[in-house]
Amino acid sequence: PLGTLLIDGELIFDDTRMWTSLQAQNIWIRAGKLTAGSLISPFPGFINITLLGDRGENPLVVTPNIDLGSKMLAVFGRVEMYG
């Protein structure tokens, strides 16, 4: 499992896998994109995203004024999931 997953590029789920699991304490899609399938080719399998840890553990602080918290999926970029 991951601590904080920061996506600034593109993370594409492998559509040749029937089961995919992503585990992290925090997932921050800052300037990037999280993609599963497309409009013309939907994702054929199953994706399980699990946010780990206890509430209040390992919070993601962006600036002194912005605390995104813990066990979070923050999207400043884009998420595209088809399936």
mmCIF file of C-alpha atoms in Angstrom:
data_model
loop_
_atom_site.group_PDB
_atom_site.id
_atom_site.type_symbol
_atom_site.label_atom_id
_atom_site.label_comp_id
_atom_site.label_asym_id
_atom_site.label_seq_id
_atom_site.Cartn_x
_atom_site.Cartn_y
_atom_site.Cartn_z
ATOM 1 C CA PRO A 1 0.000 0.000 0.000
ATOM 2 C CA LEU A 2 1.001 3.582 -0.618
ATOM 3 C CA GLY A 3 1.111 6.576 1.712
ATOM 4 C CA THR A 4 0.117 9.504 -0.486
ATOM 5 C CA LEU A 5 -0.347 8.924 -4.203
ATOM 6 C CA LEU A 6 0.177 12.201 -6.065
ATOM 7 C CA ILE A 7 -0.888 12.193 -9.720
ATOM 8 C CA ASP A 8 0.481 14.988 -11.899
ATOM 9 C CA GLY A 9 0.614 12.958 -15.111
ATOM 10 C CA GLU A 10 -1.854 10.252 -16.080
ATOM 11 C CA LEU A 11 -2.568 7.010 -14.227
ATOM 12 C CA ILE A 12 -4.370 4.554 -16.502
ATOM 13 C CA PHE A 13 -5.873 1.349 -15.142
ATOM 14 C CA ASP A 14 -4.806 -1.709 -17.155
ATOM 15 C CA ASP A 15 -7.883 -2.924 -19.051
ATOM 16 C CA THR A 16 -6.396 -6.403 -19.555
ATOM 17 C CA ARG A 17 -6.804 -7.188 -15.831
ATOM 18 C CA MET A 18 -10.159 -8.418 -14.527
ATOM 19 C CA TRP A 19 -9.480 -7.184 -10.959
ATOM 20 C CA THR A 20 -7.461 -4.106 -10.065
ATOM 21 C CA SER A 21 -6.789 -2.828 -6.556
ATOM 22 C CA LEU A 22 -5.389 0.568 -5.585
ATOM 23 C CA GLN A 23 -4.580 1.110 -1.895
ATOM 24 C CA ALA A 24 -3.285 4.355 -0.417
ATOM 25 C CA GLN A 25 -3.794 6.591 2.578
ATOM 26 C CA ASN A 26 -4.418 9.615 0.354
ATOM 27 C CA ILE A 27 -4.917 10.042 -3.379
ATOM 28 C CA TRP A 28 -4.402 13.539 -4.741
ATOM 29 C CA ILE A 29 -5.024 14.087 -8.455
ATOM 30 C CA ARG A 30 -3.353 17.484 -8.553
ATOM 31 C CA ALA A 31 -2.699 18.411 -12.173
ATOM 32 C CA GLY A 32 -3.144 15.023 -13.759
ATOM 33 C CA LYS A 33 -5.754 12.475 -14.676
ATOM 34 C CA LEU A 34 -6.966 9.109 -13.361
ATOM 35 C CA THR A 35 -8.411 7.026 -16.206
ATOM 36 C CA ALA A 36 -10.277 3.731 -16.504
ATOM 37 C CA GLY A 37 -11.638 2.874 -19.939
ATOM 38 C CA SER A 38 -13.104 5.376 -22.375
ATOM 39 C CA LEU A 39 -16.451 6.336 -23.787
ATOM 40 C CA ILE A 40 -15.981 4.032 -26.781
ATOM 41 C CA SER A 41 -14.150 1.294 -24.840
ATOM 42 C CA PRO A 42 -15.509 0.929 -21.265
ATOM 43 C CA PHE A 43 -13.325 -0.685 -18.611
ATOM 44 C CA PRO A 44 -14.226 -4.402 -18.659
ATOM 45 C CA GLY A 45 -13.132 -5.393 -15.155
ATOM 46 C CA PHE A 46 -13.483 -4.318 -11.540
ATOM 47 C CA ILE A 47 -11.538 -1.609 -9.709
ATOM 48 C CA ASN A 48 -11.307 -1.474 -5.930
ATOM 49 C CA ILE A 49 -9.931 1.775 -4.472
ATOM 50 C CA THR A 50 -9.262 1.545 -0.734
ATOM 51 C CA LEU A 51 -8.258 4.505 1.437
ATOM 52 C CA LEU A 52 -6.182 3.188 4.342
ATOM 53 C CA GLY A 53 -5.377 4.385 7.838
ATOM 54 C CA ASP A 54 -7.264 5.887 10.714
ATOM 55 C CA ARG A 55 -9.183 9.138 10.704
ATOM 56 C CA GLY A 56 -6.742 11.964 11.407
ATOM 57 C CA GLU A 57 -3.688 9.849 10.533
ATOM 58 C CA ASN A 58 -1.288 11.254 7.905
ATOM 59 C CA PRO A 59 -3.340 14.294 6.808
ATOM 60 C CA LEU A 60 -2.356 15.934 3.542
ATOM 61 C CA VAL A 61 -1.559 19.604 4.108
ATOM 62 C CA VAL A 62 -1.285 21.533 0.828
ATOM 63 C CA THR A 63 -0.570 24.958 2.345
ATOM 64 C CA PRO A 64 -0.790 26.265 5.919
ATOM 65 C CA ASN A 65 -4.383 27.291 5.113
ATOM 66 C CA ILE A 66 -5.440 24.162 3.181
ATOM 67 C CA ASP A 67 -5.592 20.820 4.965
ATOM 68 C CA LEU A 68 -7.223 18.146 2.799
ATOM 69 C CA GLY A 69 -7.450 15.745 5.724
ATOM 70 C CA SER A 70 -6.741 12.031 5.784
ATOM 71 C CA LYS A 71 -8.177 9.046 3.950
ATOM 72 C CA MET A 72 -9.126 11.276 1.057
ATOM 73 C CA LEU A 73 -9.418 11.304 -2.703
ATOM 74 C CA ALA A 74 -8.908 14.917 -3.806
ATOM 75 C CA VAL A 75 -9.446 15.810 -7.452
ATOM 76 C CA PHE A 76 -7.997 19.077 -8.712
ATOM 77 C CA GLY A 77 -7.306 17.488 -12.117
ATOM 78 C CA ARG A 78 -9.613 14.974 -13.815
ATOM 79 C CA VAL A 79 -11.096 11.529 -13.219
ATOM 80 C CA GLU A 80 -12.571 9.597 -16.136
ATOM 81 C CA MET A 81 -14.008 6.176 -15.422
ATOM 82 C CA TYR A 82 -16.174 4.278 -17.868
ATOM 83 C CA GLY A 83 -17.440 0.783 -17.366
#
